[in-house]
mmCIF file of C-alpha atoms and ligand atoms in Angstrom:
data_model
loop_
_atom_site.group_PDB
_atom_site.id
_atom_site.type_symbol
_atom_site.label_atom_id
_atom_site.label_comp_id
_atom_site.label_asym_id
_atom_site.label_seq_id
_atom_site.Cartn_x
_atom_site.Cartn_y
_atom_site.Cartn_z
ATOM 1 C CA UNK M 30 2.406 28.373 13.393
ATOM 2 C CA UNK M 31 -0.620 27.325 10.900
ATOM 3 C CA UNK M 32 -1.316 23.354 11.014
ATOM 4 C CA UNK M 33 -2.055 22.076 7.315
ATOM 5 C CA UNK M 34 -5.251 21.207 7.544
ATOM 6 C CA UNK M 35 -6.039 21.620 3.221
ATOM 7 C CA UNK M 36 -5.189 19.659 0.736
ATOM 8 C CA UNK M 37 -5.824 20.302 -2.608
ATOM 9 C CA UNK M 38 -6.472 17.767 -5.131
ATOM 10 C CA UNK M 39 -6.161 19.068 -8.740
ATOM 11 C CA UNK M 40 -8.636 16.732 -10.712
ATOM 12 C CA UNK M 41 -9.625 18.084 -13.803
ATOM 13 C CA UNK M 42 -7.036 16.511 -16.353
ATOM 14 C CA UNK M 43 -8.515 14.698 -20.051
ATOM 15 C CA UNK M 44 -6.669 11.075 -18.701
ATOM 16 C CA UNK M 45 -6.335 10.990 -22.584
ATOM 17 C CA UNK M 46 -3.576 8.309 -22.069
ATOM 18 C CA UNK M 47 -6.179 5.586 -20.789
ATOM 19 C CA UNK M 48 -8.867 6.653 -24.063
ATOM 20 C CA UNK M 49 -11.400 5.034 -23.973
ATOM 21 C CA UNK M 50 -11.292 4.029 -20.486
ATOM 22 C CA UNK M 51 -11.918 7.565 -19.732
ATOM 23 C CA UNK M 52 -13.969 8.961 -22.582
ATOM 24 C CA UNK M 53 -17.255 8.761 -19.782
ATOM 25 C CA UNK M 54 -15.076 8.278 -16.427
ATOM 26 C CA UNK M 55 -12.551 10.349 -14.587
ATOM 27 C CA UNK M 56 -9.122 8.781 -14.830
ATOM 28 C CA UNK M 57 -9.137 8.847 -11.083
ATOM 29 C CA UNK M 58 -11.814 6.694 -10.455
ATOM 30 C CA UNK M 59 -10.479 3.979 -12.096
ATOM 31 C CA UNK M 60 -9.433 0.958 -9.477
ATOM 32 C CA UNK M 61 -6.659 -0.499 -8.015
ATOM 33 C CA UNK M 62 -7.928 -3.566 -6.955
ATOM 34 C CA UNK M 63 -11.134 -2.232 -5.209
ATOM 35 C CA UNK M 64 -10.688 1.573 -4.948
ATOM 36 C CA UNK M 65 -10.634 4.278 -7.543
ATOM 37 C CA UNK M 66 -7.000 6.048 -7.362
ATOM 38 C CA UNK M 67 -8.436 9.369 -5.690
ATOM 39 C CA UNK M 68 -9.599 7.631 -2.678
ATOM 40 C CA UNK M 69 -5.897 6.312 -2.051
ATOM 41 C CA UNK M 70 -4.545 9.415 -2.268
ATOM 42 C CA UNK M 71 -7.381 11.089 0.216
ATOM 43 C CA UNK M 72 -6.403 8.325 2.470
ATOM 44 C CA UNK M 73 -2.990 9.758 2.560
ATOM 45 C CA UNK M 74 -4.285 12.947 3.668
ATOM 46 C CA UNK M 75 -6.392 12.393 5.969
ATOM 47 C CA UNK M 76 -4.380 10.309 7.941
ATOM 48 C CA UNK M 77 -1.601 13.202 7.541
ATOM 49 C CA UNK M 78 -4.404 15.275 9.396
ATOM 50 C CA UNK M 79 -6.068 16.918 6.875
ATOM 51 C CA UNK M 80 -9.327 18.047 7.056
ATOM 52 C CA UNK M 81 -10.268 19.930 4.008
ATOM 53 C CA UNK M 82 -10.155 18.438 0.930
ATOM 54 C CA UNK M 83 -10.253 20.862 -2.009
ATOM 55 C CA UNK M 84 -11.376 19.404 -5.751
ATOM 56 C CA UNK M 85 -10.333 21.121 -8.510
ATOM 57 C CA UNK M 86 -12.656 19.597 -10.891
ATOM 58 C CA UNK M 87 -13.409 19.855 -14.511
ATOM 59 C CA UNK M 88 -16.047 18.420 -17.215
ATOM 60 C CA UNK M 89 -16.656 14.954 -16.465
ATOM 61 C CA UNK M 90 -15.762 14.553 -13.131
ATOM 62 C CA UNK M 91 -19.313 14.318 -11.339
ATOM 63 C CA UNK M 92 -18.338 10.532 -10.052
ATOM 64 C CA UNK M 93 -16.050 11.649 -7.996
ATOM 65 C CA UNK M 94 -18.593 14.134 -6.166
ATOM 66 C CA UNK M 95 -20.544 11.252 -5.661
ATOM 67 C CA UNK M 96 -17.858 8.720 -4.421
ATOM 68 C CA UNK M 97 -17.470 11.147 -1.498
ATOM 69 C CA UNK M 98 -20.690 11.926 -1.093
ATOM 70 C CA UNK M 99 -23.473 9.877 0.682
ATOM 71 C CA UNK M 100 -25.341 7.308 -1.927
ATOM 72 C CA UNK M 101 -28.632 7.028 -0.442
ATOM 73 C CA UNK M 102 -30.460 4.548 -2.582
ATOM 74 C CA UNK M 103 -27.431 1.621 -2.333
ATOM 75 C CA UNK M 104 -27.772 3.038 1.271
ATOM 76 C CA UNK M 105 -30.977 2.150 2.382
ATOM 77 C CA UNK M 106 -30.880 -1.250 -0.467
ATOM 78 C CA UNK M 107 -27.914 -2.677 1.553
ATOM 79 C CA UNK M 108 -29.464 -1.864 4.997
ATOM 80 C CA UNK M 109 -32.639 -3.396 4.369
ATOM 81 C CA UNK M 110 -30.323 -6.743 2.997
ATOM 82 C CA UNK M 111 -28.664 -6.945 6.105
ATOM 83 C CA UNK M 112 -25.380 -6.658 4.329
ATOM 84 C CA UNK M 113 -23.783 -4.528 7.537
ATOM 85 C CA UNK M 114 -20.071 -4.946 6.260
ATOM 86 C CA UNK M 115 -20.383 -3.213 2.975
ATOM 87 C CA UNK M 116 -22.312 -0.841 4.266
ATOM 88 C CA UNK M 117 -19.582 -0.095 6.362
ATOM 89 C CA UNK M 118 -17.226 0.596 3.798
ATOM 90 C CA UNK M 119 -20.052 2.517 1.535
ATOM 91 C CA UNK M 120 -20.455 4.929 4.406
ATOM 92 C CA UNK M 121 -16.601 4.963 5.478
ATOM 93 C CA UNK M 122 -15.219 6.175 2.265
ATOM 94 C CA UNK M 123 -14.413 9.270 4.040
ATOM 95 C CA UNK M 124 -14.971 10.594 7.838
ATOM 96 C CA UNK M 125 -17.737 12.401 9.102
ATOM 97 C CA UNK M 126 -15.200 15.310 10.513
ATOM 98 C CA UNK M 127 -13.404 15.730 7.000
ATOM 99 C CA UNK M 128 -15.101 17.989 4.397
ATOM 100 C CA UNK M 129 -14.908 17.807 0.795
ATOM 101 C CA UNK M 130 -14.989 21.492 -1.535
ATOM 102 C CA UNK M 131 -15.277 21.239 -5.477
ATOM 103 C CA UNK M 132 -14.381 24.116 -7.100
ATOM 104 C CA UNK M 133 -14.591 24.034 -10.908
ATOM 105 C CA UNK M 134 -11.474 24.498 -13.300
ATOM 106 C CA UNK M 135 -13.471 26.293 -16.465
ATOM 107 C CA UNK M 136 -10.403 25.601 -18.822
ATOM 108 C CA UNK M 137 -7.566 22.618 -18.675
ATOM 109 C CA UNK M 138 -4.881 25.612 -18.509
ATOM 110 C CA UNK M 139 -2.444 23.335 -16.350
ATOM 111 C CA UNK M 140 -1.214 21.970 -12.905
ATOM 112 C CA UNK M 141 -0.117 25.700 -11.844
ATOM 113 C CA UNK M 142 -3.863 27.117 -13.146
ATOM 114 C CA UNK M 143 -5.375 24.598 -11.169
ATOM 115 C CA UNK M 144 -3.814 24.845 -7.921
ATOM 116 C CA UNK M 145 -4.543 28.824 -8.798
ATOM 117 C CA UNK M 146 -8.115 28.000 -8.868
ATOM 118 C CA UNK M 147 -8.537 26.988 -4.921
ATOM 119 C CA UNK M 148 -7.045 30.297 -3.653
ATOM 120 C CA UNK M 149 -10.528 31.138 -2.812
ATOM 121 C CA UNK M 150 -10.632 28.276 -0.453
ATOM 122 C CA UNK M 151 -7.133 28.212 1.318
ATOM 123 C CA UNK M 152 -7.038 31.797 1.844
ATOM 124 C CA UNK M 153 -3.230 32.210 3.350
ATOM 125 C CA UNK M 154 -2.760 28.952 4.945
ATOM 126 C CA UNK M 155 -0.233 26.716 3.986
ATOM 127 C CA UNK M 156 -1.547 23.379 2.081
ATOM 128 C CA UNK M 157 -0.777 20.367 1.006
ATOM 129 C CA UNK M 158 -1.183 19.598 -3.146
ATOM 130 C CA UNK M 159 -1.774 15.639 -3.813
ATOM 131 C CA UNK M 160 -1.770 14.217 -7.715
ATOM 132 C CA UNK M 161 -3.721 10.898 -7.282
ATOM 133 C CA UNK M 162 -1.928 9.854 -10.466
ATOM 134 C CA UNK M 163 1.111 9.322 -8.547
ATOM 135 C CA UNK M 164 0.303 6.630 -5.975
ATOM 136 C CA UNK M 165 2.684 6.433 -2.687
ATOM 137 C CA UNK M 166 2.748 3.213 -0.800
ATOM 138 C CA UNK M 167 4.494 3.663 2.390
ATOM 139 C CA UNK M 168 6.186 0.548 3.723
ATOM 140 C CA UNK M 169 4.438 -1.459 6.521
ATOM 141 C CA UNK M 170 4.190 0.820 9.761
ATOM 142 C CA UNK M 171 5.667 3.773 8.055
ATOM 143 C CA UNK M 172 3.981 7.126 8.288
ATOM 144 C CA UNK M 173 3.059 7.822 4.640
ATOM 145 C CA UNK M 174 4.471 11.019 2.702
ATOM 146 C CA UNK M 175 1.724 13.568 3.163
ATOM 147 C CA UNK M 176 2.498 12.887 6.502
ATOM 148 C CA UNK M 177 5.884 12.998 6.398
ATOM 149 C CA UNK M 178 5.780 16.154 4.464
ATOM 150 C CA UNK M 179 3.488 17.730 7.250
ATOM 151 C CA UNK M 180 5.840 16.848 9.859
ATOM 152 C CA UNK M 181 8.834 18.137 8.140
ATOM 153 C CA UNK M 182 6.786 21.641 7.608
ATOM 154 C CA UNK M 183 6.396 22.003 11.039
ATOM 155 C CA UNK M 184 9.753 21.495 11.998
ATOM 156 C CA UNK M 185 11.193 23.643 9.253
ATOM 157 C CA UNK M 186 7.937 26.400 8.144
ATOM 158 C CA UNK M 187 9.466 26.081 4.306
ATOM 159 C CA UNK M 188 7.560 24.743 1.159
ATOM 160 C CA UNK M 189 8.038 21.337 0.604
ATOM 161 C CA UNK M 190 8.291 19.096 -2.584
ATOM 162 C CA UNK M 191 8.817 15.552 -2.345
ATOM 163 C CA UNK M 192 11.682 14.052 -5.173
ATOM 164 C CA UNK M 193 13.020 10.839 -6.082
ATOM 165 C CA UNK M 194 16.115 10.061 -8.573
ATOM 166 C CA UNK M 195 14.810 9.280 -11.782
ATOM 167 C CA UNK M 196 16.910 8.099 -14.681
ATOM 168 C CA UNK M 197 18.546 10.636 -16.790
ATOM 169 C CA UNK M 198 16.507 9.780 -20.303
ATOM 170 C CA UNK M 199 13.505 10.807 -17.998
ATOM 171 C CA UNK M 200 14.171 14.371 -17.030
ATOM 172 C CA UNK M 201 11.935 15.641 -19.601
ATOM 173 C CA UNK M 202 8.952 13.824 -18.005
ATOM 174 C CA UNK M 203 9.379 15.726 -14.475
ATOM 175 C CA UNK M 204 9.864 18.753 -13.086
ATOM 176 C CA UNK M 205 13.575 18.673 -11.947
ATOM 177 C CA UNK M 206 15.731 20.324 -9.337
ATOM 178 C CA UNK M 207 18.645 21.395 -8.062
ATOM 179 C CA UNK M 208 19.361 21.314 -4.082
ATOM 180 C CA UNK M 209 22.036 21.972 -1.758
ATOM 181 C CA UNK M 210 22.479 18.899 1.068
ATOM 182 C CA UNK M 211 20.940 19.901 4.376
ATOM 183 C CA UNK M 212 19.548 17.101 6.530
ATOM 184 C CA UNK M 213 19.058 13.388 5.897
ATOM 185 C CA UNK M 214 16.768 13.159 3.029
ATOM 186 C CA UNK M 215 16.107 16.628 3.161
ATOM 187 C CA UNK M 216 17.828 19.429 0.353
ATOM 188 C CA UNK M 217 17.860 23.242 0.629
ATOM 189 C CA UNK M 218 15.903 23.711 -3.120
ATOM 190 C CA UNK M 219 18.150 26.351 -5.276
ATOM 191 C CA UNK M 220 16.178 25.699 -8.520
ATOM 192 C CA UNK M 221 13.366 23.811 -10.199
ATOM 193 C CA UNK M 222 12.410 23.594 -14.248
ATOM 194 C CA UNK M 223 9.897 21.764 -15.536
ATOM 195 C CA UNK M 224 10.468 18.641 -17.760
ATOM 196 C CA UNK M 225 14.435 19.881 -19.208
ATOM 197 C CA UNK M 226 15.422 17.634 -22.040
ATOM 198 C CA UNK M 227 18.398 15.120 -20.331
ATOM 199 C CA UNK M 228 20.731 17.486 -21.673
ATOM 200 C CA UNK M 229 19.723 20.279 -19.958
ATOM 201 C CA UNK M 230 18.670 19.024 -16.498
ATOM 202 C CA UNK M 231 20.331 20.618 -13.925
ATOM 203 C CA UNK M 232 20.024 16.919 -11.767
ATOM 204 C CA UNK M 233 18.054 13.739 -11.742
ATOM 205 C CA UNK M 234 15.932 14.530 -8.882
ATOM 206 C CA UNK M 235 12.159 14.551 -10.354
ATOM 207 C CA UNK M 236 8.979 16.349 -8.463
ATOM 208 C CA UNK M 237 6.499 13.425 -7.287
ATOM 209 C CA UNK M 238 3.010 14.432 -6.811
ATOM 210 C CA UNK M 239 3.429 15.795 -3.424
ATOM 211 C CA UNK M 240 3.845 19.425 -1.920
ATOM 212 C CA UNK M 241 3.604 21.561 0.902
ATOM 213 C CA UNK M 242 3.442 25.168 -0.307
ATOM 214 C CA UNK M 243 3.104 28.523 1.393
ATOM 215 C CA UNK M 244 0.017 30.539 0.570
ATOM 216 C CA UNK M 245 2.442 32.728 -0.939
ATOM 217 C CA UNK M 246 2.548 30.665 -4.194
ATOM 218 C CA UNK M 247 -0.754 32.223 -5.113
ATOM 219 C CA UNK M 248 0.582 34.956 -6.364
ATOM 220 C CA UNK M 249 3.464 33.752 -8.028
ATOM 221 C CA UNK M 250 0.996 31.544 -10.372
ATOM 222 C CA UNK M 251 -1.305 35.082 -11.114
ATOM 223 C CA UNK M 252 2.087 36.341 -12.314
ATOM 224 C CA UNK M 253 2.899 33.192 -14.349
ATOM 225 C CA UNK M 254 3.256 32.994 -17.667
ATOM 226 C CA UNK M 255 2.403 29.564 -19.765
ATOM 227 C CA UNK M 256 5.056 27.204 -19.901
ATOM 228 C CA UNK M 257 5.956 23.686 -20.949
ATOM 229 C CA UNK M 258 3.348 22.332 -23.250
ATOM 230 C CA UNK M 259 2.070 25.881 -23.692
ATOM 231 C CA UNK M 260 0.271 25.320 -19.774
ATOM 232 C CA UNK M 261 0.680 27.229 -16.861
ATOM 233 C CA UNK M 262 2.969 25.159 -14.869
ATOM 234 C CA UNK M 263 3.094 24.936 -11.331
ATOM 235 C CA UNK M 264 7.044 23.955 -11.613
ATOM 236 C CA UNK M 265 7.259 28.103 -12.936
ATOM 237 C CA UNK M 266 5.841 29.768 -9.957
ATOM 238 C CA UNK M 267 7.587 27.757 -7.530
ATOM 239 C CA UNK M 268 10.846 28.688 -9.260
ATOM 240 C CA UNK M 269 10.008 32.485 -9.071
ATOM 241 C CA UNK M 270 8.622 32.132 -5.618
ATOM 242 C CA UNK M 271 12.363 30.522 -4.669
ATOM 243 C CA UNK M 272 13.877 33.498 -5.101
ATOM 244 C CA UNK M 273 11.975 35.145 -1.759
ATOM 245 C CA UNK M 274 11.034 32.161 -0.020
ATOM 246 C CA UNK M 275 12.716 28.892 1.326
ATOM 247 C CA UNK M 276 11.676 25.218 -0.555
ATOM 248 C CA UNK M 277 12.790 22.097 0.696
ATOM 249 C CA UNK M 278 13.102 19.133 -1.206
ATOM 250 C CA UNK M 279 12.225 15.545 0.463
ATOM 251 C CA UNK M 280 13.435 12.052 -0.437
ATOM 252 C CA UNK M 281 10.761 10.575 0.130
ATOM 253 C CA UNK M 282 10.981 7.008 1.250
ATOM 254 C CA UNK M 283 7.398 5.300 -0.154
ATOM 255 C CA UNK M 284 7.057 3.621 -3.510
ATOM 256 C CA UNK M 285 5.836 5.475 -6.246
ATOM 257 C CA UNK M 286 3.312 4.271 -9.099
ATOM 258 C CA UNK M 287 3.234 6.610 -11.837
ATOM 259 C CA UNK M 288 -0.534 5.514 -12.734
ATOM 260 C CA UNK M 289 -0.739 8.216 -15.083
ATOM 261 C CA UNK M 290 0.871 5.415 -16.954
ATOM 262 C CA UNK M 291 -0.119 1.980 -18.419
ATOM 263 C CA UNK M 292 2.894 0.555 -17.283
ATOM 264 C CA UNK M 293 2.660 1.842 -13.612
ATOM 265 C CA UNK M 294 -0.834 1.692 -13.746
ATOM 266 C CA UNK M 295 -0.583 -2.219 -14.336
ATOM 267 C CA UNK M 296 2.255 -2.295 -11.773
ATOM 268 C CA UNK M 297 0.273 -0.716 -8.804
ATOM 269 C CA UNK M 298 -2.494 -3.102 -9.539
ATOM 270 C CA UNK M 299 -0.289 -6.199 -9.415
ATOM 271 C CA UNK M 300 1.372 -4.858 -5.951
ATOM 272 C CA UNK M 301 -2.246 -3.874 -4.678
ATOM 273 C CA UNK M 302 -3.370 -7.368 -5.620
ATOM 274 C CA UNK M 303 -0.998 -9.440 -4.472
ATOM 275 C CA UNK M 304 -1.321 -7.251 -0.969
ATOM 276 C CA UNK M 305 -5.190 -7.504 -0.590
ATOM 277 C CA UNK M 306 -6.575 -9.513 2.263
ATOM 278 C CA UNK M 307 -9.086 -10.959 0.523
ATOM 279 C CA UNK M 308 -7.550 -12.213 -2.512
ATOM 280 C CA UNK M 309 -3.850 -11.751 -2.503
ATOM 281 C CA UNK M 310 -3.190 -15.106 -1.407
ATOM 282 C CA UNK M 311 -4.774 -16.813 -4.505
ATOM 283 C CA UNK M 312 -3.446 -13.903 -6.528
ATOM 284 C CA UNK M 313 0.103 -15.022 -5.776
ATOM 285 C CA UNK M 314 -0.546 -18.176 -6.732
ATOM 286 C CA UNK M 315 -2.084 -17.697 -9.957
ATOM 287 C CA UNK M 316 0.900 -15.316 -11.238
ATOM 288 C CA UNK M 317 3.155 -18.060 -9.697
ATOM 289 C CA UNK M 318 1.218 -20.292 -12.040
ATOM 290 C CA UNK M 319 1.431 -18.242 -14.598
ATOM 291 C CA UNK M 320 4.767 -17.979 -14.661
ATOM 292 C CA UNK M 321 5.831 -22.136 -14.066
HETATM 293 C C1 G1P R 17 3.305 17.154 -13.058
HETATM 294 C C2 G1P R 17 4.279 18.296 -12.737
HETATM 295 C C3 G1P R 17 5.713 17.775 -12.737
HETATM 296 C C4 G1P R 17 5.847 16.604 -11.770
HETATM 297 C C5 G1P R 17 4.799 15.517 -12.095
HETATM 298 C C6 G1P R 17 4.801 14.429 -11.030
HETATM 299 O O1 G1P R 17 3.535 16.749 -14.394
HETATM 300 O O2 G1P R 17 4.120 19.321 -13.689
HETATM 301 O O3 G1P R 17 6.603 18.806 -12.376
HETATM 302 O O4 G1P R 17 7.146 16.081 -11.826
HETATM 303 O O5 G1P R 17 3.482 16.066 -12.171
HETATM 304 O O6 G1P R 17 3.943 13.388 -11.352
HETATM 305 P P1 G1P R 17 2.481 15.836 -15.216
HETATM 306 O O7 G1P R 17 2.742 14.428 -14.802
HETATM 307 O O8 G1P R 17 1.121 16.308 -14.863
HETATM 308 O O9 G1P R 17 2.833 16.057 -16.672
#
């Protein structure tokens, strides 16, 4: 059996919904707290054992090259200061064994367009897809979903997309499926469509920014045709794919920011805040403050 040892990271969306933060700046390097939103979801991989991590990048998006890359100049200026502990974290972003591949999205054609775009670079191993926008914080001592996800492959060898209930007036935000019960947690997948209007949605269960999928897909998303929103959606392929190949979909148990959002966006910083060693403390008490 293949290990996942790729993840792919598709990176190369407008952020148009936080204008102007993101007229100069990648959505995904803005911060919660202290670190830009990519580097929380590389975390997550690489502690679910990845080792590849595969940047589908656009226009725009040099910072994040060189947030992963090394920064000589700040380097050498925070050596020579003495200041040991941030260099630490400067030269920790990632690990020395874990490499980072951009490959360049030439047109914002979609989720499924992007993931298209690092076939050269996973070949026919099975990977592991991560949207930063969607932030998972595991609970205290938990493995975190990436890693739960990988686990679960190896048991079970199917494609893997993690859910969570949604409410109903929120279907058309999602892509939604349908499932048989099969373990704890765990559904047999028996369809998937992207974003149905609440009328229309075959469940509640909504696609988080998490998957394990088969090399296989690659293929399906050459053959796919553009979809919701007139893009070529990822949701598509893995529907046609179902038909020949098992999916499994996973409850995950972690909470999920939609920072794609103001709202969530807002929420995850609150939850980072008030979690942060060095200043959660007087965090708390200035919302509690706030609040009396
Ligand atoms: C994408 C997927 C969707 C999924 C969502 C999770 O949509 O197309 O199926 O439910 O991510 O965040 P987007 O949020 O990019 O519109």
């Amino acid at each position: 059996m293949k290990k996942i040892t790729k993840a792919v990271f598709p990176v190369a969306g407008l952020g148009s919904r936080f204008l102007p933060a993101t007229k100069a700046q990648p959505k995904e390097m803005l911060t919660l707290v202290d670190k830009p939103l990519i580097q929380y979801a590389v975390e997550e991989a690489i502690a679910a054992g990845i080792t590849e991590l595969i940047f589908v990048t656009g226009r725009n998006k040099r910072a994040i090259e060189d947030h992963f890359d090394t920064a000589y100049e700040l380097e050498s200026e925070l050596e020579a200061a003495n200041k040991t502990a941030l260099l630490d974290i400067v030269q920790n972003v990632i690990p020395k064994s874990v490499t980072c591949i951009y490959i360049r999205q030439p047109a914002a054609l979609g989720l499924g367009h992007a993931v298209l775009c690092a076939k050269p670079v996973v070949g026919d191993n099975p990977f592991a897809v991560l949207l930063a926008d969607d932030l998972m914080l595991a609970e205290l001592g938990h493995p975190n979903t990436t890693e739960q996800m990988v686990a679960l492959y190896a048991q079970e060898q199917a494609s893997i997309v993690a859910v969570q209930n949604v409410p109903l007036v929120q279907t058309n935000q999602y892509g939604i499926v349908r499932g048989v019960s099969y373990k704890d947690h765990i559904e047999r997948m028996t369809g998937i469509v992207e974003k149905p209007a609440s009328n229309a949605a075959p469940s509640t269960l909504a696609v988080a920014g998490r998957y394990i999928l088969n090399s296989a897909i690659f293929s399906y998303l050459e053959r796919t045709e553009k979809g919701s929103g007139g893009e070529i959606q990822l949701t598509d392929a893995i529907a046609a794919m179902l038909k020949d190949h098992p999916y499994l979909t996973y409850r995950f148990s972690a909470m999920r920011y939609d920072c794609g959002s103001k709202l969530g966006y807002l929420k995850a910083s609150v939850t980072l805040g008030l979690l942060h060693r060095e200043v959660g403390e007087e965090f708390k008490a200035f919302l509690h403050n706030m609040q009396s």
